[in-house]
Amino acid sequence: MPVTQNPTTPTSTAPAAQLVHDGSRHADAWWRSAVIYQIYPRSFADHDGDGMGDLVGITSRLPYLRDLGVDAVWLSPFYASPQADAGYDVSDYRAVDPLFGRLEDAKAMVARAHELGLRVIVDLVPNHTSDEHEWFRAALAAAPGSPERERYMFRDGKGPDGSEPPNNWESVFGGRAWTRVTEPDGSPGQWYLHLFDPKQPDLNWELPEVREEFESILRFWLDLGVDGFRVDVAHGLIKEAGLPDWDAELHLLGAGLKGESTDRRPPMWDQDGVHEVYESWRRILNSYNETGDSAGDRIMCAEAWVTPVERAARYVRETEFHQAFNFDFLETHWHADKLREVIRASYAANDSVGAPTTWVLSNHDVVRHASRLGLPIDQPRPNGIGAEDPQPDTELGLRRARAATTLMLALPGGAYIYQGEELGLPDHTTMPDEVRQDPTWERSGHTEKGRDGCRVPMPWEADRPGLGFGPSEQTWLPQPESYRALAADRQAGVPGSTLELYRRMLQVRRELGMGQGSLLLEESTGDVVRMVNDAREARVQVVANLGTDPVDLPDGAQVLVASGDLDGTRVPSDTAVWFTA
Ligand code: NOJ
């Protein structure tokens, strides 16, 4: 029964639990409480044996996701692309890259997912195209000042001969954010902006033609039957007028500040003008609404690395995105007080605009949480880990990752899980440098390993070549030996395995309506996070022990889920439990 009145409700675990989220105030739209599974198409399942995952492979493994108990899948890009940034460099937004199959395969995948009761979210990459997109080719062939150049961010260089870039911005992947072109007549020419790789020129979102084109792309995929979009770099489309210099390094994670505190917003991120774009997209999504529910059933989720949470909440106002990844939660270190604070602040900000909170711990851009949480707690998080770097404590990392997910999935709201985390996969932290493919590795001058370690092909069957990734032994990135023991077939049906833990949590969460629950959070409980999810069908208590001493469960506690073995009624260190009392 949801809590509606008393903001301070006593519980059996401690006297002062604060109501930090009132779940009864929201309509029951599916996306408010959905658990969505991120498929990284290159690495999920390979059907044709070329070592690269594909759409037919994905379709063949969808029953596994139905059995896991997720509500939807989100697929990273599978569109036509030179793959300079693993598909986030799109050359044709309406075509499937032959690496992954054909448009017919995408239709079949969506149809099969729907048959299995799974919704499908696709990726949309509006900030930049590939330099091999027909628009960019046309821009290069045309003259400065032409309508073709106007679609991108071309500028004259500085200095008498224009040989200096238009400003000092650096790219997220390292190196400068500008590249100079050679004009059709062979002379050194203008510069174009690329916040990421030079093969990803930024579009000019001030131009109506760019807006119209993306509205048409949205409709193309909605007509094909997809249930929504995850929007890449949603905070980057509009740049501050005049493109003023910016003296801090840019980062994919965080707001683009490094070791600096400043009140000024970076001129390339989170400009007020982006919201107009999303308001028009929301109107399009609403027009596809078949249930007549004004909350809508086709959705958009923002990838927006924006701080503070109050600014981030602007993206999930009723007229814009349905969801936005909660990266503050992902970035929080393994401290009970910091977790409590981020949970409290996230609900406060999202509830103020009537949006759900969307929890996440891993994705294809960060070190997997099974490895991240095995690193010393307060050290800065690396962008990839190499063989010569200090290695994470694998056992501790997995133990904490299981506890962190158990905490996360107890929280009302939506959640995203990243393929392979249900197997407890770590990053490949000893991958040879020669096989790295993330542009970050080259562009950072080999100072950042980049994201390949979290993108390794899935281990399905321990005794098959390539661990069952496909019919051949080929995999586009090598799998570490540790993946064999973690293969899905080694964990299915095995009590206590990470796969069975995830299945159990998703089942209990769904049956009890925990995604729609209210949350009471106890303050000042030291190294232990204690909370109550007052869900539709039960009052679920949660204890996450981040301290070193074991914690006793109350008498009569009925354990629903435990992230690790309990010592009788004692919850050991780095373990989380759901129970009723
Ligand atoms: C965010 C994506 O998640 C990441 O993988 C990509 O490199 C950048 N956006 C650029 O598109």
XYZ file of C-alpha atoms and ligand atoms in Angstrom:
592
model
C 0.000 0.000 0.000
C 1.591 3.286 -1.005
C 2.383 5.845 1.650
C 0.479 9.027 0.970
C 0.297 11.046 4.128
C 2.846 10.735 6.835
C 6.214 12.016 5.654
C 8.021 10.323 8.558
C 6.962 6.759 8.930
C 8.453 4.499 11.594
C 9.839 1.165 10.403
C 11.073 -1.850 12.255
C 14.687 -1.220 11.215
C 15.220 2.315 12.530
C 13.179 5.182 13.853
C 13.635 7.914 11.262
C 12.810 6.859 7.733
C 12.034 9.790 5.491
C 9.635 9.489 2.628
C 11.866 10.526 -0.276
C 9.566 9.434 -3.106
C 5.813 9.025 -3.194
C 5.020 6.474 -5.894
C 1.271 6.862 -5.563
C 1.378 10.281 -7.208
C 2.139 8.955 -10.683
C 0.163 7.323 -13.430
C 1.176 3.797 -14.263
C 2.852 4.301 -17.660
C 5.130 1.357 -18.526
C 8.328 3.377 -18.823
C 8.085 4.813 -15.317
C 9.116 1.507 -13.786
C 10.597 -0.426 -16.722
C 13.824 -2.392 -16.543
C 15.468 -1.965 -19.930
C 18.336 -4.142 -21.155
C 21.023 -2.504 -23.271
C 22.113 -4.627 -26.217
C 25.442 -3.675 -27.742
C 24.863 -5.156 -31.226
C 28.533 -5.678 -32.046
C 28.905 -7.960 -29.041
C 25.597 -9.625 -28.221
C 25.299 -12.560 -30.616
C 26.844 -13.358 -33.997
C 24.712 -15.323 -36.422
C 26.842 -15.354 -39.577
C 30.176 -16.223 -37.981
C 32.149 -13.119 -38.990
C 33.033 -12.371 -35.372
C 30.711 -9.349 -35.226
C 27.281 -9.501 -33.622
C 24.247 -9.000 -35.863
C 20.494 -8.502 -35.839
C 19.629 -12.119 -36.627
C 21.851 -13.132 -33.710
C 20.037 -10.680 -31.446
C 16.638 -12.005 -32.526
C 17.724 -15.568 -31.779
C 18.639 -14.637 -28.202
C 15.522 -12.611 -27.352
C 13.888 -15.499 -25.449
C 16.806 -15.330 -23.001
C 15.857 -11.713 -22.287
C 12.193 -12.586 -21.872
C 13.266 -15.246 -19.341
C 15.564 -12.765 -17.609
C 12.464 -10.691 -16.949
C 13.239 -7.319 -18.539
C 10.547 -5.114 -20.046
C 12.396 -3.726 -23.041
C 15.668 -3.632 -24.908
C 17.691 -0.654 -26.070
C 20.042 -1.320 -28.985
C 23.148 0.784 -29.553
C 23.373 1.904 -33.221
C 23.144 -0.670 -35.999
C 22.796 1.883 -38.824
C 24.997 2.287 -41.883
C 28.318 3.524 -40.568
C 32.047 3.409 -41.288
C 32.333 2.280 -37.636
C 34.898 4.915 -36.703
C 33.174 5.139 -33.317
C 31.546 1.710 -33.231
C 28.430 2.907 -35.052
C 28.017 6.287 -33.306
C 29.165 7.743 -36.630
C 26.101 7.260 -38.807
C 26.269 7.623 -42.581
C 22.629 6.700 -43.284
C 20.051 6.914 -40.504
C 17.468 4.882 -42.385
C 19.661 1.930 -43.354
C 21.085 -1.028 -41.456
C 24.827 -1.523 -41.769
C 25.594 -4.718 -43.713
C 27.759 -5.744 -40.742
C 24.539 -6.174 -38.772
C 22.155 -7.278 -41.522
C 19.358 -5.669 -43.512
C 16.361 -3.506 -42.765
C 14.222 -6.657 -43.023
C 16.233 -8.126 -40.124
C 15.473 -5.047 -38.019
C 11.763 -5.441 -38.758
C 11.903 -9.127 -37.859
C 13.755 -8.327 -34.648
C 11.128 -5.772 -33.591
C 8.294 -8.157 -34.465
C 9.833 -11.045 -32.502
C 10.514 -8.809 -29.494
C 6.902 -7.678 -29.488
C 5.715 -11.274 -29.715
C 7.763 -12.000 -26.592
C 6.341 -8.979 -24.774
C 9.545 -6.923 -25.053
C 9.562 -3.324 -26.266
C 12.359 -2.013 -28.457
C 14.227 1.264 -28.032
C 16.708 2.290 -30.724
C 19.589 4.739 -30.555
C 19.415 8.125 -32.228
C 22.618 10.079 -32.848
C 21.640 13.685 -33.647
C 24.687 15.680 -32.525
C 26.879 14.549 -35.415
C 26.826 12.416 -38.529
C 29.626 10.398 -40.051
C 31.953 12.305 -42.375
C 30.790 9.741 -44.947
C 27.163 10.904 -44.677
C 25.955 12.303 -48.025
C 25.400 15.705 -46.411
C 29.004 15.985 -45.290
C 30.341 14.817 -48.634
C 28.210 17.502 -50.273
C 29.505 20.074 -47.781
C 33.105 19.259 -48.652
C 32.377 19.550 -52.359
C 30.610 22.894 -51.929
C 32.021 26.347 -51.265
C 32.333 28.164 -47.927
C 29.047 29.890 -47.143
C 27.020 27.421 -49.228
C 23.767 25.862 -47.951
C 25.591 22.485 -47.888
C 28.195 23.817 -45.433
C 25.494 25.484 -43.384
C 24.256 22.058 -42.193
C 27.484 21.597 -40.200
C 29.654 23.823 -38.012
C 32.130 25.191 -40.568
C 34.122 28.280 -39.606
C 37.079 30.210 -41.003
C 40.312 29.696 -39.120
C 42.082 32.383 -37.129
C 45.324 34.108 -38.041
C 46.245 35.838 -41.296
C 46.099 32.622 -43.309
C 43.325 30.962 -41.309
C 45.683 28.267 -40.150
C 44.641 28.492 -36.485
C 41.444 26.743 -35.369
C 38.395 28.948 -34.774
C 38.554 28.397 -31.002
C 40.439 26.320 -28.440
C 37.920 23.522 -27.888
C 39.242 20.021 -27.427
C 37.447 16.886 -28.498
C 36.036 14.432 -25.969
C 38.271 11.708 -27.401
C 41.396 13.886 -27.116
C 43.091 16.351 -29.494
C 41.488 19.471 -30.909
C 37.795 19.587 -31.756
C 38.411 21.189 -35.175
C 39.749 19.790 -38.432
C 40.758 21.880 -41.411
C 39.497 20.841 -44.806
C 41.034 21.141 -48.218
C 38.766 23.135 -50.510
C 37.667 21.625 -53.842
C 40.308 23.750 -55.619
C 43.077 22.186 -53.502
C 43.690 25.188 -51.234
C 43.733 24.908 -47.416
C 40.253 25.803 -46.325
C 37.744 26.171 -43.506
C 37.570 24.216 -40.295
C 34.705 22.029 -39.061
C 33.759 21.233 -35.495
C 33.724 17.684 -34.135
C 33.200 17.326 -30.405
C 34.169 13.668 -30.848
C 36.245 12.080 -33.622
C 37.134 13.997 -36.834
C 34.954 11.402 -38.554
C 31.962 12.733 -36.556
C 31.272 16.308 -37.759
C 28.792 18.206 -35.556
C 25.528 19.249 -37.169
C 24.191 22.798 -37.084
C 21.024 22.490 -35.047
C 20.109 26.148 -35.594
C 19.168 25.211 -39.154
C 15.504 24.247 -39.737
C 16.534 21.741 -42.404
C 18.525 19.720 -39.825
C 15.538 19.694 -37.472
C 13.178 18.598 -40.238
C 15.484 15.794 -41.287
C 15.635 14.338 -37.781
C 11.888 14.615 -37.342
C 11.565 12.572 -40.492
C 14.081 10.016 -39.164
C 12.077 9.717 -35.951
C 8.942 9.022 -37.964
C 10.748 6.466 -40.100
C 11.609 4.306 -37.075
C 8.295 4.918 -35.322
C 6.500 3.777 -38.467
C 8.660 0.675 -38.456
C 7.282 -0.075 -34.999
C 9.981 0.844 -32.486
C 8.870 1.903 -29.016
C 11.285 4.760 -28.586
C 14.721 6.286 -28.730
C 17.768 6.643 -26.568
C 19.168 10.012 -27.631
C 22.944 10.287 -27.864
C 24.676 13.385 -26.430
C 21.277 14.970 -25.868
C 22.875 17.922 -24.085
C 25.205 18.829 -26.968
C 23.104 19.840 -29.958
C 23.144 23.606 -29.447
C 26.392 25.509 -28.887
C 26.717 28.901 -27.206
C 26.518 31.720 -29.770
C 29.937 32.895 -30.904
C 31.566 29.597 -29.838
C 33.645 31.204 -27.055
C 36.896 29.604 -25.920
C 36.711 27.050 -23.136
C 39.758 26.295 -21.090
C 38.861 22.957 -19.558
C 39.225 19.541 -21.108
C 36.088 17.917 -22.454
C 34.968 14.576 -21.169
C 32.319 12.141 -22.242
C 31.477 11.627 -18.607
C 30.661 14.591 -16.454
C 29.871 18.094 -17.539
C 33.180 18.633 -19.237
C 35.068 20.111 -16.329
C 38.315 18.663 -15.129
C 39.649 19.540 -11.712
C 38.087 22.975 -11.916
C 35.187 24.599 -10.259
C 33.388 27.217 -12.224
C 29.879 28.545 -12.388
C 29.987 28.917 -16.116
C 28.379 26.212 -18.180
C 30.613 24.792 -20.911
C 29.619 26.507 -24.186
C 29.095 23.168 -25.922
C 26.880 21.480 -23.333
C 23.432 21.976 -21.855
C 22.510 25.193 -23.656
C 18.915 26.273 -23.133
C 18.155 26.011 -26.848
C 18.266 22.189 -26.833
C 14.924 21.960 -25.081
C 12.967 23.334 -28.021
C 14.218 20.413 -30.122
C 12.956 17.850 -27.624
C 9.602 19.547 -27.194
C 8.966 19.084 -30.884
C 10.096 15.440 -30.734
C 7.781 14.797 -27.799
C 4.867 16.090 -29.824
C 5.742 13.609 -32.551
C 5.980 10.716 -30.087
C 2.662 11.673 -28.543
C 1.046 11.639 -31.955
C 1.966 7.930 -32.194
C 0.245 7.242 -28.940
C -2.098 4.328 -29.433
C -3.456 3.955 -25.942
C -4.794 7.484 -25.731
C -2.792 7.857 -22.528
C -1.356 11.360 -22.511
C 1.772 9.992 -20.825
C 2.440 8.177 -24.091
C 3.743 4.747 -24.829
C 6.564 5.601 -27.254
C 9.412 7.105 -25.309
C 12.701 9.003 -25.399
C 15.558 8.584 -22.952
C 18.234 11.276 -22.737
C 21.925 10.599 -22.567
C 22.716 13.941 -20.979
C 25.785 14.301 -18.794
C 24.438 17.345 -17.006
C 24.956 18.595 -13.474
C 23.566 19.566 -11.056
C 20.517 17.270 -10.887
C 18.199 20.271 -11.021
C 19.577 21.152 -14.496
C 19.374 17.499 -15.557
C 15.713 17.382 -14.465
C 14.853 19.994 -17.096
C 15.290 17.294 -19.741
C 12.504 15.185 -18.222
C 9.840 17.836 -17.949
C 6.447 16.594 -19.124
C 6.900 18.149 -22.551
C 10.330 16.604 -23.231
C 12.046 13.292 -22.450
C 10.327 10.493 -20.567
C 13.564 9.318 -19.007
C 17.177 10.453 -18.545
C 19.981 8.223 -17.334
C 20.912 8.921 -13.746
C 24.664 9.241 -14.256
C 25.129 10.785 -10.808
C 24.172 7.405 -9.385
C 26.519 5.565 -11.758
C 29.389 7.839 -10.748
C 28.814 7.572 -7.005
C 31.561 5.750 -5.159
C 30.913 2.899 -2.743
C 30.011 5.034 0.292
C 26.714 4.661 2.120
C 26.375 8.378 2.848
C 27.052 9.355 -0.771
C 24.577 6.766 -2.049
C 21.920 7.977 0.362
C 22.503 11.525 -0.770
C 22.314 10.751 -4.483
C 19.140 8.700 -3.983
C 17.498 11.490 -2.018
C 18.570 14.256 -4.399
C 17.572 12.261 -7.489
C 14.028 11.750 -6.264
C 13.743 15.367 -5.172
C 14.802 16.674 -8.585
C 12.822 14.233 -10.723
C 9.694 14.343 -8.584
C 9.704 18.125 -8.887
C 9.011 17.725 -12.611
C 6.871 14.579 -12.294
C 9.470 12.311 -13.930
C 10.673 8.865 -12.887
C 14.262 8.368 -11.844
C 16.177 6.126 -14.232
C 18.895 4.147 -12.468
C 21.960 2.768 -14.211
C 25.323 1.296 -13.180
C 26.984 0.196 -16.421
C 26.936 0.859 -20.157
C 29.232 0.642 -23.186
C 31.118 3.832 -22.211
C 32.287 3.056 -18.674
C 34.297 0.396 -16.888
C 31.756 -2.294 -15.934
C 30.638 -1.987 -12.329
C 31.970 -5.464 -11.490
C 35.438 -4.047 -12.227
C 34.861 -0.431 -11.176
C 33.794 -1.427 -7.688
C 36.900 -3.606 -7.352
C 39.119 -0.499 -7.576
C 40.167 1.464 -4.488
C 37.088 3.405 -3.456
C 38.082 7.048 -3.661
C 40.389 7.003 -6.665
C 39.266 8.740 -9.867
C 37.586 6.292 -12.242
C 39.793 5.433 -15.235
C 38.590 5.518 -18.836
C 39.505 1.865 -19.415
C 42.025 -0.351 -17.649
C 45.126 -1.851 -19.305
C 47.322 -4.810 -18.433
C 50.018 -2.608 -16.870
C 47.519 -0.612 -14.764
C 46.650 -1.548 -11.180
C 44.138 -4.362 -11.581
C 40.745 -4.385 -9.870
C 40.081 -6.906 -7.120
C 37.843 -9.228 -9.141
C 36.202 -11.020 -6.250
C 35.497 -7.873 -4.257
C 34.312 -6.090 -7.401
C 31.763 -8.788 -8.194
C 30.573 -8.951 -4.616
C 30.040 -5.194 -4.507
C 28.527 -5.137 -7.994
C 25.923 -7.697 -6.948
C 25.157 -5.655 -3.833
C 25.005 -2.406 -5.822
C 22.550 -3.907 -8.325
C 20.461 -5.328 -5.495
C 20.284 -1.835 -4.041
C 19.515 -0.294 -7.442
C 16.731 -2.700 -8.381
C 15.044 -2.076 -5.028
C 14.571 1.569 -5.957
C 11.268 2.726 -7.471
C 11.564 4.115 -10.991
C 13.105 2.738 -14.149
C 16.469 1.028 -14.533
C 18.830 0.115 -17.352
C 21.072 -2.915 -17.254
C 23.940 -3.453 -19.664
C 24.383 -6.758 -21.480
C 26.549 -9.151 -19.522
C 26.165 -7.487 -16.153
C 23.591 -10.178 -15.368
C 26.496 -12.635 -15.709
C 28.714 -10.532 -13.445
C 31.106 -9.850 -16.318
C 34.155 -7.749 -15.498
C 35.918 -5.549 -18.052
C 38.664 -7.190 -20.084
C 41.430 -5.409 -18.185
C 44.399 -7.177 -19.808
C 43.459 -6.724 -23.451
C 46.496 -6.276 -25.733
C 46.784 -2.669 -26.898
C 47.150 -3.748 -30.555
C 43.527 -4.870 -30.708
C 41.982 -1.736 -29.221
C 39.423 -0.038 -31.464
C 38.016 2.833 -29.409
C 39.224 6.082 -31.068
C 40.019 7.382 -27.583
C 43.130 5.188 -27.447
C 44.781 6.789 -30.492
C 43.421 10.301 -30.009
C 44.545 10.519 -26.405
C 48.080 9.677 -27.535
C 47.780 6.300 -25.767
C 47.157 7.920 -22.407
C 43.587 6.613 -22.079
C 42.821 2.983 -22.819
C 39.243 3.759 -23.763
C 36.114 1.682 -23.728
C 36.944 -1.595 -25.477
C 37.234 -3.453 -22.176
C 33.491 -3.208 -21.501
C 32.485 -4.071 -25.092
C 33.777 -7.626 -25.351
C 31.523 -10.275 -26.999
C 29.138 -12.129 -24.696
C 29.981 -15.605 -23.376
C 26.936 -17.794 -23.955
C 28.260 -21.349 -23.879
C 31.460 -22.186 -22.024
C 32.480 -25.155 -24.161
C 31.902 -23.675 -27.598
C 34.469 -21.778 -29.693
C 34.217 -18.040 -28.979
C 32.244 -19.058 -25.881
C 29.169 -19.493 -28.077
C 29.185 -15.898 -29.335
C 28.671 -17.227 -32.862
C 29.210 -20.263 -35.043
C 32.930 -19.544 -35.575
C 35.654 -18.953 -33.012
C 36.034 -15.367 -34.233
C 35.222 -12.437 -31.966
C 35.960 -8.819 -32.974
C 37.569 -8.235 -29.572
C 39.213 -11.057 -27.626
C 37.357 -12.532 -24.646
C 39.326 -12.926 -21.423
C 39.722 -16.450 -20.061
C 37.674 -15.438 -17.006
C 34.548 -15.231 -19.195
C 34.397 -19.029 -19.611
C 33.305 -19.718 -16.037
C 30.807 -16.855 -16.305
C 29.126 -18.074 -19.514
C 25.331 -17.987 -19.420
C 25.042 -21.789 -19.678
C 27.289 -22.229 -16.635
C 25.010 -19.989 -14.559
C 21.494 -20.852 -15.720
C 19.690 -22.796 -13.020
C 22.632 -22.564 -10.603
C 21.457 -21.234 -7.228
C 23.462 -18.236 -6.137
C 24.806 -17.448 -9.628
C 24.672 -13.829 -10.731
C 22.271 -14.743 -13.544
C 19.846 -16.365 -11.101
C 20.168 -13.385 -8.745
C 19.127 -11.011 -11.550
C 16.250 -13.290 -12.599
C 14.992 -13.487 -9.045
C 15.244 -9.738 -8.483
C 13.409 -8.888 -11.687
C 10.683 -11.400 -10.872
C 10.164 -10.158 -7.294
C 10.346 -6.516 -8.378
C 7.661 -7.100 -10.971
C 5.395 -9.272 -8.784
C 5.446 -6.864 -5.873
C 5.234 -3.712 -7.984
C 8.455 -2.322 -6.546
C 9.114 -0.133 -9.589
C 5.959 1.821 -8.721
C 6.543 1.859 -4.948
C 7.211 4.707 -2.539
C 10.641 4.983 -0.996
C 11.489 5.611 2.618
C 15.132 6.180 3.341
C 16.702 6.071 6.751
C 19.254 8.784 7.413
C 22.344 8.585 9.597
C 22.774 4.856 9.538
C 26.535 4.863 9.068
C 27.907 2.366 6.580
C 24.554 0.695 6.097
C 21.949 1.917 3.616
C 18.531 1.072 5.006
C 15.364 1.758 3.107
C 11.823 0.578 2.615
C 10.144 0.197 -0.746
C 6.468 0.539 0.102
C 5.259 -1.334 -2.934
C 1.816 -2.246 -4.195
C 1.963 -5.814 -2.893
C 4.373 -5.634 0.049
C 6.489 -3.447 2.219
C 9.971 -4.496 1.191
C 12.821 -3.599 3.492
C 16.307 -3.221 2.117
C 19.629 -3.376 3.908
C 22.870 -2.775 2.013
C 25.897 -3.280 4.200
C 28.845 -1.241 2.926
C 30.704 -1.497 6.209
C 33.054 -4.142 7.521
C 30.955 -5.564 10.384
C 27.988 -7.825 9.762
C 24.514 -6.405 10.335
C 21.655 -8.300 11.985
C 18.300 -8.633 10.308
C 15.308 -8.115 12.613
C 13.570 -11.131 14.151
C 11.104 -12.723 11.802
C 12.681 -11.253 8.668
C 11.685 -13.176 5.535
C 14.494 -12.837 3.030
C 13.287 -12.295 -0.538
C 16.632 -11.644 -2.212
C 20.247 -11.611 -1.006
C 23.191 -10.521 -3.127
C 25.498 -12.964 -1.301
C 25.425 -15.722 1.289
C 24.076 -14.681 4.665
C 25.549 -15.860 7.916
C 22.289 -16.993 9.517
C 20.387 -13.747 10.006
C 23.519 -11.637 9.616
C 24.236 -9.631 6.497
C 27.984 -9.674 5.818
C 30.057 -6.845 4.431
C 29.324 -5.700 0.842
C 26.021 -7.548 0.727
C 22.481 -6.289 0.162
C 19.214 -7.949 1.138
C 15.502 -7.459 0.446
C 13.182 -8.802 3.121
C 9.763 -8.475 4.621
C 9.179 -8.467 8.343
C 27.840 8.694 -26.370
C 27.910 7.260 -26.771
O 27.367 6.481 -25.748
C 29.360 6.972 -27.036
O 29.603 5.606 -27.191
C 29.792 7.756 -28.253
O 31.171 7.586 -28.451
C 29.511 9.248 -28.061
N 28.226 9.500 -27.504
C 29.591 9.972 -29.381
O 28.490 9.624 -30.178
